Coordinates of C-alpha atoms and ligand atoms in Angstrom, one line a residue:
Chain A
M1 CA 82.1 4.4 -26.9
T2 CA 83.8 4.4 -23.6
Y3 CA 81.9 2.4 -21.1
I4 CA 83.3 4.2 -18.1
D5 CA 83.8 7.8 -17.7
K6 CA 85.5 9.5 -14.8
P7 CA 83.5 9.6 -11.6
P8 CA 81.1 12.5 -11.7
V9 CA 82.7 14.7 -9.1
P10 CA 82.0 18.4 -9.1
N11 CA 84.7 21.0 -8.6
V12 CA 85.7 21.8 -5.1
V13 CA 83.7 24.4 -3.3
K14 CA 85.6 26.8 -0.9
F15 CA 84.3 26.6 2.6
D16 CA 84.3 29.8 4.5
E17 CA 84.8 28.3 8.0
P18 CA 87.6 29.2 10.3
M19 CA 89.1 25.7 10.3
A20 CA 89.8 25.8 6.6
T21 CA 93.3 27.1 6.8
E22 CA 95.6 25.7 4.3
R23 CA 98.1 23.1 5.4
N24 CA 101.0 21.3 3.7
K25 CA 100.3 18.0 5.2
L26 CA 97.3 16.2 6.7
E27 CA 97.1 13.2 8.9
V28 CA 94.4 11.0 7.7
M29 CA 93.0 7.5 8.0
L30 CA 93.3 5.4 4.8
N31 CA 90.7 3.0 3.7
T32 CA 90.8 0.9 0.6
G33 CA 88.1 -1.1 -1.1
S34 CA 86.4 -1.1 -4.4
D35 CA 83.9 1.1 -6.3
I36 CA 82.0 0.5 -9.4
Y37 CA 84.3 2.4 -11.7
Q38 CA 87.4 0.5 -10.5
G39 CA 85.5 -2.8 -10.7
A40 CA 84.3 -2.3 -14.2
C41 CA 87.6 -1.1 -15.5
K42 CA 89.6 -3.9 -13.8
K43 CA 87.4 -6.8 -14.8
R44 CA 86.9 -5.6 -18.4
G45 CA 90.7 -6.0 -18.5
S46 CA 91.7 -2.4 -19.3
T47 CA 94.5 -2.3 -16.7
L48 CA 97.3 -1.1 -18.9
K49 CA 95.3 2.0 -19.9
D50 CA 95.3 5.5 -18.5
E51 CA 91.7 5.0 -17.4
Y52 CA 92.8 2.4 -14.8
R53 CA 95.2 4.9 -13.3
H54 CA 92.4 7.3 -12.9
V55 CA 89.8 4.9 -11.4
S56 CA 92.2 3.0 -9.2
G57 CA 95.0 5.4 -8.4
T58 CA 92.9 8.2 -7.0
A59 CA 92.5 9.2 -3.3
Y60 CA 88.9 10.2 -2.7
M61 CA 88.9 13.0 -0.1
D62 CA 86.4 15.1 1.8
P63 CA 86.1 18.5 0.0
R64 CA 87.0 20.3 3.2
D65 CA 90.2 18.3 3.5
M66 CA 90.9 19.2 -0.1
T67 CA 90.5 22.8 0.6
R68 CA 92.8 22.6 3.6
L69 CA 95.4 20.9 1.5
G70 CA 94.8 23.3 -1.4
V71 CA 94.2 20.6 -4.0
K72 CA 91.6 20.5 -6.8
N73 CA 90.1 17.5 -8.5
W74 CA 92.7 15.5 -10.3
D75 CA 95.6 17.3 -8.7
T76 CA 98.3 14.9 -7.5
V77 CA 99.1 14.0 -3.9
L78 CA 101.7 11.9 -2.1
V79 CA 100.2 9.4 0.4
K80 CA 102.6 8.0 3.0
T81 CA 102.2 5.2 5.4
D82 CA 104.5 3.0 7.5
W83 CA 104.7 0.6 4.5
G84 CA 105.5 2.9 1.7
E85 CA 104.5 6.0 -0.3
V86 CA 102.8 6.5 -3.6
V87 CA 101.7 9.3 -5.8
V88 CA 98.0 9.3 -6.7
Y89 CA 95.4 11.7 -7.9
A90 CA 93.0 13.5 -5.5
A91 CA 89.3 13.8 -6.1
H92 CA 86.2 14.8 -4.3
S93 CA 84.6 11.8 -2.7
R94 CA 81.0 10.9 -3.6
D95 CA 80.5 9.6 0.0
A96 CA 81.5 12.8 1.7
P97 CA 81.4 14.0 4.4
H98 CA 84.1 11.9 6.0
E99 CA 86.7 14.4 7.2
G100 CA 90.0 12.9 8.2
Q101 CA 89.5 9.8 6.0
I102 CA 90.6 9.1 2.5
F103 CA 89.6 6.3 0.3
I104 CA 91.7 4.7 -2.4
C105 CA 90.3 1.9 -4.5
K106 CA 92.2 -1.4 -4.4
G107 CA 94.8 -1.8 -7.1
P108 CA 98.6 -1.6 -7.6
W109 CA 98.7 1.9 -6.2
A110 CA 97.0 1.2 -2.9
N111 CA 99.0 -2.0 -2.6
V112 CA 102.2 0.0 -2.1
I113 CA 100.9 1.6 1.1
V114 CA 98.6 -1.0 2.7
S115 CA 99.7 -3.2 5.6
P116 CA 100.5 -6.8 4.9
E117 CA 100.1 -7.6 8.6
T118 CA 97.4 -10.2 9.1
Y119 CA 97.6 -10.7 12.9
C120 CA 97.3 -14.4 12.1
C121 CA 93.8 -13.9 10.8
C122 CA 94.7 -14.5 7.1
D123 CA 93.4 -11.1 6.0
P124 CA 95.8 -8.2 5.6
T125 CA 94.7 -4.9 7.1
Y126 CA 93.3 -3.0 4.2
K127 CA 91.3 -0.5 6.1
G128 CA 91.9 2.0 8.9
I129 CA 95.6 2.6 8.2
E130 CA 97.2 5.8 9.5
A131 CA 98.6 7.9 6.7
T132 CA 99.7 11.4 5.8
I133 CA 98.8 13.1 2.6
E134 CA 100.5 16.1 0.9
K135 CA 100.5 17.9 -2.3
I136 CA 103.2 16.9 -4.8
N137 CA 104.4 17.9 -8.2
K138 CA 104.6 14.4 -9.7
E139 CA 102.3 12.2 -11.8
P140 CA 101.1 8.7 -10.8
L141 CA 102.7 6.0 -12.8
L142 CA 100.8 3.8 -15.3
M143 CA 100.2 0.3 -14.1
A144 CA 103.0 -1.5 -16.0
D145 CA 105.5 1.2 -15.0
L146 CA 104.4 1.1 -11.4
M147 CA 104.8 -2.7 -11.2
A148 CA 108.3 -2.4 -12.7
A149 CA 109.2 0.5 -10.4
V150 CA 107.9 -1.1 -7.2
Y151 CA 108.8 -4.8 -7.6
M152 CA 111.8 -4.6 -10.0
K153 CA 111.4 -8.3 -10.8
Y154 CA 113.1 -8.1 -14.2
D155 CA 115.4 -5.3 -13.4
K156 CA 118.8 -6.9 -13.3
D157 CA 120.7 -3.9 -12.0
A158 CA 118.4 -3.4 -9.1
E159 CA 119.8 -4.5 -5.9
K160 CA 117.8 -7.6 -4.7
T161 CA 115.6 -6.3 -2.0
T162 CA 114.1 -8.7 0.5
N163 CA 110.7 -8.7 1.7
R164 CA 111.0 -7.3 5.2
L165 CA 108.0 -5.5 6.3
T166 CA 109.9 -2.5 7.5
E167 CA 111.6 -1.8 4.3
K168 CA 110.0 1.0 2.3
R169 CA 109.8 1.5 -1.4
I170 CA 110.2 5.2 -1.9
N171 CA 108.2 7.6 -3.9
V172 CA 106.6 5.9 -6.8
G173 CA 105.7 8.7 -9.3
I174 CA 107.2 10.6 -12.2
T175 CA 108.0 14.2 -12.5
K176 CA 105.3 16.1 -14.3
P177 CA 106.3 17.2 -17.8
E178 CA 106.8 20.9 -18.3
E179 CA 103.8 22.6 -19.7
Chain B
M1 CA 76.4 9.8 -19.3
A2 CA 75.2 10.7 -22.7
Y3 CA 72.3 8.9 -24.3
E4 CA 73.4 5.8 -26.2
E5 CA 71.5 4.3 -29.1
P6 CA 70.3 0.7 -28.4
I7 CA 72.3 -2.0 -30.2
R8 CA 70.3 -3.3 -33.1
D9 CA 73.1 -4.8 -35.2
Y10 CA 73.5 -8.3 -34.0
D11 CA 73.2 -11.9 -35.5
E12 CA 71.7 -13.8 -32.6
L13 CA 70.4 -13.5 -29.0
V14 CA 71.5 -16.0 -26.3
E15 CA 69.1 -15.9 -23.4
N16 CA 69.4 -16.9 -19.7
C17 CA 73.1 -16.5 -19.5
T18 CA 74.8 -16.1 -16.1
C19 CA 76.9 -13.1 -15.2
A20 CA 80.4 -14.0 -14.2
F21 CA 81.3 -11.1 -12.0
C22 CA 79.9 -10.8 -8.5
G23 CA 78.4 -13.1 -6.0
C24 CA 74.8 -12.3 -7.1
N25 CA 75.3 -14.6 -10.2
C26 CA 72.4 -12.9 -12.0
D27 CA 71.2 -15.7 -14.3
D28 CA 68.8 -13.7 -16.5
L29 CA 71.3 -12.0 -18.9
T30 CA 70.8 -11.9 -22.7
Y31 CA 73.9 -11.6 -24.8
L32 CA 73.7 -10.0 -28.3
I33 CA 76.2 -11.8 -30.5
K34 CA 77.7 -10.7 -33.8
D35 CA 80.5 -12.5 -35.6
G36 CA 81.3 -14.7 -32.6
H37 CA 81.7 -11.7 -30.2
V38 CA 79.4 -10.4 -27.6
V39 CA 78.5 -6.9 -28.7
G40 CA 75.8 -6.1 -26.2
V41 CA 74.4 -7.4 -22.9
R42 CA 70.8 -7.0 -21.7
H43 CA 69.8 -6.9 -18.0
A44 CA 73.3 -6.8 -16.6
C45 CA 74.6 -4.0 -14.5
R46 CA 77.5 -1.8 -15.4
L47 CA 80.0 -4.2 -13.8
G48 CA 78.5 -7.4 -15.4
A49 CA 78.2 -5.7 -18.9
S50 CA 81.7 -4.4 -18.8
K51 CA 83.2 -7.8 -17.9
V52 CA 81.2 -9.7 -20.5
M53 CA 82.0 -7.2 -23.3
E54 CA 85.6 -7.5 -22.4
D55 CA 88.5 -5.4 -23.7
M56 CA 89.9 -7.5 -26.5
D57 CA 93.1 -5.3 -26.6
Q58 CA 94.3 -6.9 -23.5
R59 CA 93.1 -10.4 -24.0
L60 CA 95.8 -13.0 -23.5
L61 CA 95.7 -15.2 -26.6
V62 CA 98.8 -17.3 -26.8
P63 CA 101.0 -18.9 -24.1
M64 CA 104.1 -16.9 -23.2
I65 CA 107.3 -17.5 -21.3
R66 CA 109.8 -14.9 -20.0
N67 CA 113.1 -14.9 -21.8
D68 CA 116.5 -14.0 -20.3
E69 CA 116.0 -10.3 -21.0
G70 CA 112.8 -10.3 -18.9
N71 CA 110.4 -10.0 -21.8
L72 CA 107.4 -12.3 -22.4
V73 CA 107.7 -14.1 -25.7
E74 CA 105.1 -16.2 -27.4
T75 CA 105.5 -19.9 -27.5
D76 CA 103.4 -23.0 -28.2
W77 CA 101.2 -24.9 -25.7
D78 CA 103.5 -27.9 -25.4
T79 CA 106.6 -25.9 -24.4
A80 CA 104.7 -23.7 -22.0
L81 CA 102.9 -26.6 -20.3
D82 CA 106.1 -28.6 -20.0
K83 CA 107.9 -25.8 -18.5
A84 CA 105.1 -25.1 -16.0
A85 CA 104.8 -28.8 -15.1
E86 CA 108.6 -29.0 -14.6
L87 CA 108.5 -26.1 -12.2
I88 CA 105.5 -27.5 -10.2
A89 CA 107.0 -31.0 -10.1
G90 CA 110.3 -29.7 -8.7
A91 CA 108.8 -27.3 -6.1
V92 CA 109.1 -27.9 -2.4
R93 CA 106.4 -25.5 -1.3
P94 CA 104.1 -24.6 -4.2
V95 CA 101.1 -22.4 -3.7
F96 CA 98.1 -22.5 -6.0
Y97 CA 96.2 -19.3 -5.5
G98 CA 93.0 -18.1 -7.1
W99 CA 90.2 -20.4 -8.4
S100 CA 87.4 -17.9 -7.6
E101 CA 86.8 -16.9 -11.2
T102 CA 86.8 -20.4 -12.7
S103 CA 84.5 -23.3 -12.5
I104 CA 84.1 -26.1 -10.0
E105 CA 85.1 -28.5 -12.7
T106 CA 88.5 -26.8 -12.9
M107 CA 89.0 -27.0 -9.2
K108 CA 88.4 -30.7 -9.3
H109 CA 91.6 -31.1 -11.3
G110 CA 93.3 -28.5 -9.1
I111 CA 92.8 -30.6 -6.0
K112 CA 94.3 -33.6 -7.7
L113 CA 97.3 -31.7 -8.7
G114 CA 97.6 -30.1 -5.3
E115 CA 97.5 -33.5 -3.6
L116 CA 100.0 -34.9 -5.9
V117 CA 102.7 -32.3 -5.3
G118 CA 101.8 -31.3 -1.8
A119 CA 100.7 -27.7 -2.5
V120 CA 98.8 -25.1 -0.6
L121 CA 95.4 -24.4 -2.3
D122 CA 94.0 -21.0 -1.4
N123 CA 91.4 -18.7 -2.9
Q124 CA 90.4 -15.0 -2.7
A125 CA 88.6 -15.6 0.5
T126 CA 92.0 -15.3 2.2
I127 CA 92.0 -11.6 1.4
C128 CA 88.3 -10.9 1.7
H129 CA 85.8 -13.1 3.5
G130 CA 88.3 -15.3 5.3
P131 CA 87.4 -13.8 8.7
S132 CA 83.7 -14.5 7.9
L133 CA 84.5 -18.2 7.4
Q134 CA 86.4 -18.3 10.7
A135 CA 83.5 -16.6 12.4
V136 CA 81.1 -19.1 10.9
Q137 CA 83.2 -21.9 12.5
N138 CA 83.2 -20.0 15.8
A139 CA 79.6 -19.0 16.0
G140 CA 77.4 -20.7 13.4
Y141 CA 76.0 -19.9 10.0
P142 CA 72.3 -18.7 10.1
V143 CA 72.1 -18.4 6.3
N144 CA 69.1 -17.9 4.0
T145 CA 68.8 -17.9 0.2
L146 CA 68.3 -14.8 -1.8
G147 CA 64.9 -16.1 -2.9
E148 CA 63.7 -16.1 0.7
V149 CA 64.9 -12.5 1.1
K150 CA 63.0 -11.5 -2.0
N151 CA 59.7 -13.2 -1.0
R152 CA 59.7 -12.6 2.8
A153 CA 62.1 -10.0 4.1
D154 CA 60.6 -6.8 5.4
M155 CA 63.8 -5.5 6.9
I156 CA 67.2 -5.6 5.2
V157 CA 70.4 -4.5 6.8
Y158 CA 73.6 -3.8 4.8
S159 CA 76.6 -3.7 7.1
G160 CA 80.0 -2.6 6.1
N161 CA 79.4 -3.0 2.4
N162 CA 78.4 -0.8 -0.5
A163 CA 76.0 -3.0 -2.5
M164 CA 75.3 -0.3 -5.1
N165 CA 79.0 -0.3 -6.0
S166 CA 80.0 -3.9 -5.6
H167 CA 76.8 -5.8 -6.2
P168 CA 74.8 -3.3 -8.2
R169 CA 71.8 -5.6 -8.9
H170 CA 71.6 -7.0 -5.4
M171 CA 69.0 -4.4 -4.2
G172 CA 67.1 -4.5 -7.5
R173 CA 66.9 -8.3 -8.0
Y174 CA 66.9 -9.9 -4.5
S175 CA 66.5 -7.5 -1.6
A176 CA 65.0 -4.0 -1.7
F177 CA 63.0 -3.5 -4.8
P178 CA 61.5 -6.8 -6.1
R179 CA 57.9 -7.7 -5.4
G180 CA 57.8 -11.0 -3.5
Y181 CA 55.1 -13.4 -2.4
F182 CA 54.6 -11.8 1.0
R183 CA 55.9 -8.4 0.0
K184 CA 53.6 -7.5 -2.8
R185 CA 54.5 -3.8 -3.0
G186 CA 58.2 -4.3 -3.2
R187 CA 60.3 -1.5 -1.8
F188 CA 57.3 0.0 0.0
D189 CA 56.9 -3.1 2.2
R190 CA 60.6 -3.1 3.3
T191 CA 62.8 -1.1 5.5
I192 CA 66.4 -0.8 4.4
V193 CA 69.1 0.0 6.9
T194 CA 72.8 0.7 6.0
M195 CA 75.5 0.6 8.7
D196 CA 78.7 2.1 7.3
P197 CA 81.0 4.9 8.5
R198 CA 80.7 6.5 5.1
Y199 CA 77.6 7.9 3.5
T200 CA 77.8 5.5 0.6
D201 CA 75.6 5.1 -2.5
T202 CA 73.8 2.3 -0.7
A203 CA 73.2 4.5 2.4
K204 CA 71.7 7.2 0.1
M205 CA 69.1 4.7 -1.0
S206 CA 68.2 3.4 2.5
D207 CA 65.6 4.5 5.0
I208 CA 68.0 4.5 7.9
W209 CA 71.8 5.2 7.8
V210 CA 73.8 4.2 10.9
G211 CA 77.1 6.0 10.5
F212 CA 79.1 4.5 13.3
E213 CA 82.7 5.5 13.6
Q214 CA 85.6 3.8 11.9
N215 CA 86.5 0.5 13.7
G216 CA 83.4 1.0 15.9
D217 CA 81.5 -2.0 14.6
Y218 CA 82.4 -4.4 17.4
E219 CA 81.3 -2.0 20.1
F220 CA 78.2 -1.1 18.3
Y221 CA 77.0 -4.7 17.8
N222 CA 77.7 -5.4 21.4
A223 CA 75.6 -2.4 22.5
M224 CA 72.8 -3.7 20.3
R225 CA 73.0 -7.1 21.9
A226 CA 72.9 -5.6 25.3
V227 CA 69.8 -3.6 24.5
L228 CA 68.2 -6.7 23.0
R229 CA 68.8 -8.5 26.3
G230 CA 67.1 -5.8 28.2
K231 CA 70.2 -4.1 29.6
K232 CA 70.5 -0.3 30.1
L233 CA 73.4 1.3 28.3
K234 CA 75.7 3.3 30.6
K235 CA 77.3 5.5 28.0
D236 CA 75.2 8.1 26.1
V237 CA 77.0 7.7 22.8
I238 CA 78.4 4.4 21.6
S239 CA 80.7 4.3 18.6
G240 CA 79.4 7.7 17.6
I241 CA 75.7 6.7 17.8
P242 CA 73.4 8.1 20.5
K243 CA 72.0 5.5 22.8
E244 CA 68.4 6.5 22.0
D245 CA 69.0 5.7 18.3
I246 CA 70.4 2.3 19.2
E247 CA 67.4 1.5 21.3
E248 CA 65.0 2.6 18.6
L249 CA 66.9 0.5 16.0
V250 CA 66.8 -2.6 18.1
E251 CA 63.1 -2.1 18.7
A252 CA 62.5 -1.9 15.0
M253 CA 64.6 -5.0 14.3
K254 CA 62.7 -6.9 17.0
T255 CA 59.3 -6.2 15.6
T256 CA 59.9 -7.1 12.0
Q257 CA 58.5 -10.3 10.5
Y258 CA 61.6 -11.4 8.6
G259 CA 65.0 -9.7 8.6
S260 CA 68.1 -10.3 6.7
L261 CA 71.6 -8.9 7.3
F262 CA 74.1 -8.6 4.5
F263 CA 77.7 -7.9 5.6
G264 CA 80.7 -7.1 3.6
L265 CA 84.4 -6.3 3.7
G266 CA 83.9 -3.3 6.0
L267 CA 83.6 -5.8 8.8
T268 CA 86.4 -8.2 7.8
H269 CA 89.1 -5.7 6.9
T270 CA 89.2 -3.7 10.1
L271 CA 91.3 -4.6 13.1
S272 CA 88.8 -6.7 15.0
K273 CA 88.6 -9.0 11.9
Q274 CA 86.6 -12.2 12.6
R275 CA 85.5 -11.0 16.0
S276 CA 83.2 -8.3 14.5
I277 CA 81.5 -11.1 12.4
D278 CA 81.3 -13.3 15.5
I279 CA 79.3 -10.6 17.2
A280 CA 77.1 -10.0 14.2
I281 CA 76.3 -13.7 14.1
N282 CA 75.5 -13.7 17.8
L283 CA 73.3 -10.7 17.3
I284 CA 71.3 -12.6 14.7
Q285 CA 71.0 -15.5 17.0
D286 CA 69.7 -13.2 19.8
L287 CA 67.2 -11.6 17.4
N288 CA 65.9 -15.1 16.6
K289 CA 64.4 -15.2 20.1
F290 CA 62.0 -12.6 19.0
T291 CA 61.5 -13.0 15.3
K292 CA 63.2 -14.5 12.2
W293 CA 66.6 -13.1 11.2
N294 CA 69.3 -14.5 8.9
L295 CA 72.5 -13.3 7.4
V296 CA 74.4 -13.7 4.2
P297 CA 78.0 -12.6 3.5
M298 CA 78.3 -10.5 0.4
R299 CA 80.8 -12.5 -1.6
G300 CA 82.8 -10.7 -4.2
H301 CA 83.6 -13.0 -7.1
F302 CA 81.0 -15.2 -8.7
N303 CA 82.6 -18.5 -7.6
V304 CA 84.5 -17.5 -4.4
N305 CA 81.9 -19.2 -2.4
G306 CA 82.1 -22.2 -4.7
F307 CA 85.7 -22.9 -3.8
N308 CA 85.0 -22.7 -0.1
I309 CA 82.0 -25.0 -0.4
F310 CA 83.8 -27.4 -2.7
M311 CA 86.9 -27.5 -0.5
A312 CA 85.0 -27.9 2.7
F313 CA 83.1 -30.8 1.1
E314 CA 86.1 -32.5 -0.3
M315 CA 88.8 -31.8 2.2
G316 CA 87.0 -30.5 5.3
F317 CA 88.5 -27.0 5.3
P318 CA 87.2 -24.0 3.3
Y319 CA 90.4 -22.3 2.1
G320 CA 94.1 -22.3 2.8
V321 CA 94.4 -26.0 2.6
D322 CA 97.9 -27.3 2.9
F323 CA 98.8 -30.8 1.4
S324 CA 102.5 -30.7 2.1
R325 CA 102.3 -33.5 4.7
G326 CA 100.2 -35.6 2.4
Y327 CA 96.9 -35.0 4.1
P328 CA 94.9 -31.7 4.2
R329 CA 95.8 -29.2 7.0
Y330 CA 94.4 -25.8 7.7
M331 CA 95.8 -23.3 10.1
N332 CA 95.0 -19.6 10.1
G333 CA 98.0 -17.4 9.9
E334 CA 100.1 -20.3 8.8
T335 CA 98.7 -21.8 5.6
N336 CA 97.2 -18.7 4.1
T337 CA 98.7 -17.1 1.0
I338 CA 99.5 -13.7 2.5
D339 CA 101.3 -15.2 5.6
L340 CA 103.2 -17.6 3.4
L341 CA 104.3 -14.8 1.1
T342 CA 105.4 -12.5 3.9
R343 CA 107.3 -15.3 5.5
E344 CA 108.9 -16.0 2.0
E345 CA 108.0 -19.7 2.1
P346 CA 106.6 -20.5 -1.4
D347 CA 109.1 -21.5 -4.1
V348 CA 106.6 -21.7 -7.0
F349 CA 103.4 -19.7 -7.2
M350 CA 100.5 -20.5 -9.5
V351 CA 97.8 -17.9 -10.0
I352 CA 94.7 -19.2 -11.6
A353 CA 91.9 -16.7 -12.4
A354 CA 93.0 -14.2 -9.8
D355 CA 95.1 -11.1 -9.7
P356 CA 97.5 -10.8 -6.7
G357 CA 99.3 -8.0 -8.5
A358 CA 96.2 -5.9 -8.1
H359 CA 95.0 -7.1 -4.7
F360 CA 97.9 -8.2 -2.4
P361 CA 99.7 -5.7 -0.3
G362 CA 103.1 -4.8 -1.6
G363 CA 104.8 -6.5 1.3
A364 CA 103.3 -9.8 0.2
N365 CA 103.8 -9.3 -3.5
R366 CA 107.5 -8.6 -3.0
H367 CA 108.2 -12.3 -2.5
L368 CA 106.7 -13.0 -6.0
T369 CA 109.8 -11.3 -7.4
N370 CA 112.0 -14.0 -6.0
I371 CA 110.2 -17.0 -7.3
P372 CA 108.7 -18.2 -10.6
V373 CA 105.1 -17.3 -11.1
I374 CA 102.7 -19.2 -13.4
Q375 CA 99.6 -17.4 -14.4
I376 CA 96.4 -18.8 -15.9
D377 CA 94.1 -15.9 -16.8
I378 CA 92.2 -14.2 -19.6
H379 CA 93.5 -10.7 -19.5
W380 CA 96.9 -9.0 -19.3
G381 CA 96.8 -7.5 -15.7
P382 CA 99.1 -6.4 -13.0
S383 CA 100.0 -10.1 -12.2
T384 CA 101.2 -10.6 -15.8
E385 CA 103.9 -8.1 -15.0
L386 CA 105.2 -10.5 -12.4
A387 CA 104.5 -13.7 -14.2
D388 CA 107.1 -16.0 -15.8
I389 CA 104.8 -18.3 -17.6
V390 CA 101.4 -17.1 -18.9
L391 CA 98.7 -19.6 -20.0
P392 CA 95.6 -18.1 -21.6
G393 CA 92.4 -19.6 -20.3
S394 CA 88.8 -19.1 -21.3
F395 CA 86.0 -17.0 -20.0
I396 CA 83.6 -19.1 -17.8
G397 CA 79.9 -18.2 -18.5
V398 CA 80.7 -16.8 -22.0
E399 CA 83.2 -19.0 -23.7
A400 CA 83.0 -22.1 -21.5
A401 CA 80.4 -23.7 -19.4
G402 CA 80.8 -24.5 -15.7
T403 CA 79.2 -24.6 -12.3
S404 CA 79.4 -21.8 -9.7
Y405 CA 78.0 -21.1 -6.3
R406 CA 76.0 -17.9 -5.5
M407 CA 76.8 -16.0 -2.3
D408 CA 74.0 -17.9 -0.5
G409 CA 75.3 -21.3 -1.6
V410 CA 72.9 -22.0 -4.4
P411 CA 74.8 -23.8 -7.3
I412 CA 74.2 -22.4 -10.7
Y413 CA 75.2 -23.9 -14.0
M414 CA 76.7 -21.2 -16.3
K415 CA 76.2 -22.0 -19.9
K416 CA 78.5 -21.3 -22.9
A417 CA 77.4 -18.7 -25.4
I418 CA 80.3 -18.2 -27.9
D419 CA 83.4 -20.0 -29.0
K420 CA 86.7 -19.1 -27.3
P421 CA 89.5 -17.7 -29.4
E422 CA 91.2 -20.5 -31.3
T423 CA 94.5 -20.3 -29.5
C424 CA 93.1 -20.3 -25.9
R425 CA 92.2 -23.4 -24.0
D426 CA 89.6 -24.1 -21.3
D427 CA 90.9 -23.7 -17.7
E428 CA 89.8 -27.2 -17.0
W429 CA 91.9 -28.6 -19.9
I430 CA 94.9 -26.6 -18.8
V431 CA 94.9 -27.8 -15.2
R432 CA 94.2 -31.4 -16.3
E433 CA 97.1 -31.2 -18.7
L434 CA 99.4 -29.9 -16.0
H435 CA 98.3 -32.7 -13.7
E436 CA 99.0 -35.3 -16.3
R437 CA 102.4 -33.9 -17.2
V438 CA 103.4 -33.5 -13.5
Q439 CA 102.3 -37.1 -12.9
K440 CA 104.6 -38.2 -15.8
I441 CA 107.6 -36.4 -14.4
K442 CA 107.0 -37.7 -10.9
G443 CA 106.6 -41.2 -12.3
E444 CA 109.9 -41.0 -14.2
K445 CA 111.7 -39.9 -11.0
I446 CA 110.3 -42.9 -9.1
A447 CA 111.3 -45.2 -11.9
S448 CA 114.8 -44.0 -12.1
K449 CA 115.4 -44.5 -8.3
Ligands
SF4_1 S1 74.9 -7.7 -9.9 FE1 76.7 -8.9 -10.1 S2 76.1 -10.8 -11.1 FE2 74.4 -9.3 -11.4 S3 74.8 -8.4 -13.4 FE3 75.8 -7.1 -11.8 S4 77.9 -7.9 -11.7 FE4 76.7 -9.4 -12.7

């Protein structure tokens, strides 16, 4: 029995409206938070598994935005902000319509791109971050690989990076295997 | 989801257990136990059930220490505790972060240890409801209990939170659906309003959805306050909501008998931070000139409120308490974990029952790669990938008993249902043991001087 299945998102419908021209890159507002699938998977402790990558490393998008970008459910996208960039899946949001906004559940994937700036109010800015999203031919990393690739704590060869806010960790994702 | 057969194969039932997941602390769960494991849970929601029926594949069972190659290797309790105590005793600016998923009894020993070594004690409020606590200090805390909401409330407002996803039984057990003393028909006697930029699952179940724009909460609440005080709005549309709708909503809120506002991270994580909560609290105060209104923050973890109440009671400050000068200090933006980490101050970081690897921004986590990290937890999670010493704890509410505080501040005793795995220890025992060992090291240092 798997207690959690993928969020029940239908396949993308094509909208026949004039705005829906395909683009390579969209400027969006990024929100992070939690949903029930992510919460259940995380607290059950299944963070090393593929399931966690799907529930947490997924950008939920408005179907119109998906059409514009030319992505289907579970295609992969690259999300970039001032703080970094990460490869995640794209899926149809259950809360649509919210054009121009994407939602990524909190987790190691979202952490790469959210802002640590607290403005002296103790709370980092997890919501309302400007981001761009584009289609990419890479796969998101599993949790353990992502933690190793981003933080490189036990990677002796890695140059010791410091923790300056401006420094970016580039492109966390793996090239898709040939089919 | 496909139909699943009910579980009939179990040895015993344990009734009236408390769920250790979200701030609702549902205390009516029944665990189905077979061979010392929970095989089924009755009454819990999807979140609670998934946590109680944990994933044993990833359970931390034995203490581990990182070796020179960077791999975690198993060791015995004495070695691991001694190593951890040595690190803590030698630290200049240790930070003990977490505590929200453990018991008040554990925190008691945590405070002792923190005072002894001059640490910063902080909990998850620092990344979720911290701004709410600041706002409470600014503007007051008109709180009610969930029982009052159940028996009295005829209007319930969810603002900036998605209860159906984060607190799934909140509507069913406390707010929208239950029949109460004065609300005999349950859901039919209540009006549910959801204020959220997105059309969330909670909004889908409400009578009114107010979809104000992103970051529009501060302006929207101000407009409501203005209308409430009899002012005319000059703009036609405020934060994406037509002014007629605002007037209608305010009128409805004024004429209820008992209202309750539940607010979540949608208000605390946006740019206006604690100011949007200030204004929500002021709105509630204004509404009380006409009728009875209260508010409750929707706390995430089952004991995140417990740490804040316990700390405020013992030390005078709710979170981010710094003992480095020998007495408790609290300064927003200075003694909070995220700010400390981005400034690269801590030299030892202890995570207890929390997961910074999964929840801190990368810019803050990056400092964890420079310093030793001690983790006390029950599952192998993102933080384990950054941890140097791992101490396996036990599961409060299932394998260990303890006290926790519900989101409205009601303390609940969570009982024990099964035995913990043999090689694990109680969180309380681990922290007490650390305290004793650090005390011994410190004592030796003083003696040798
Ligand atoms: S609503 Fe919260 S406390 Fe209640 S069963 Fe669900 S997760 Fe547990």
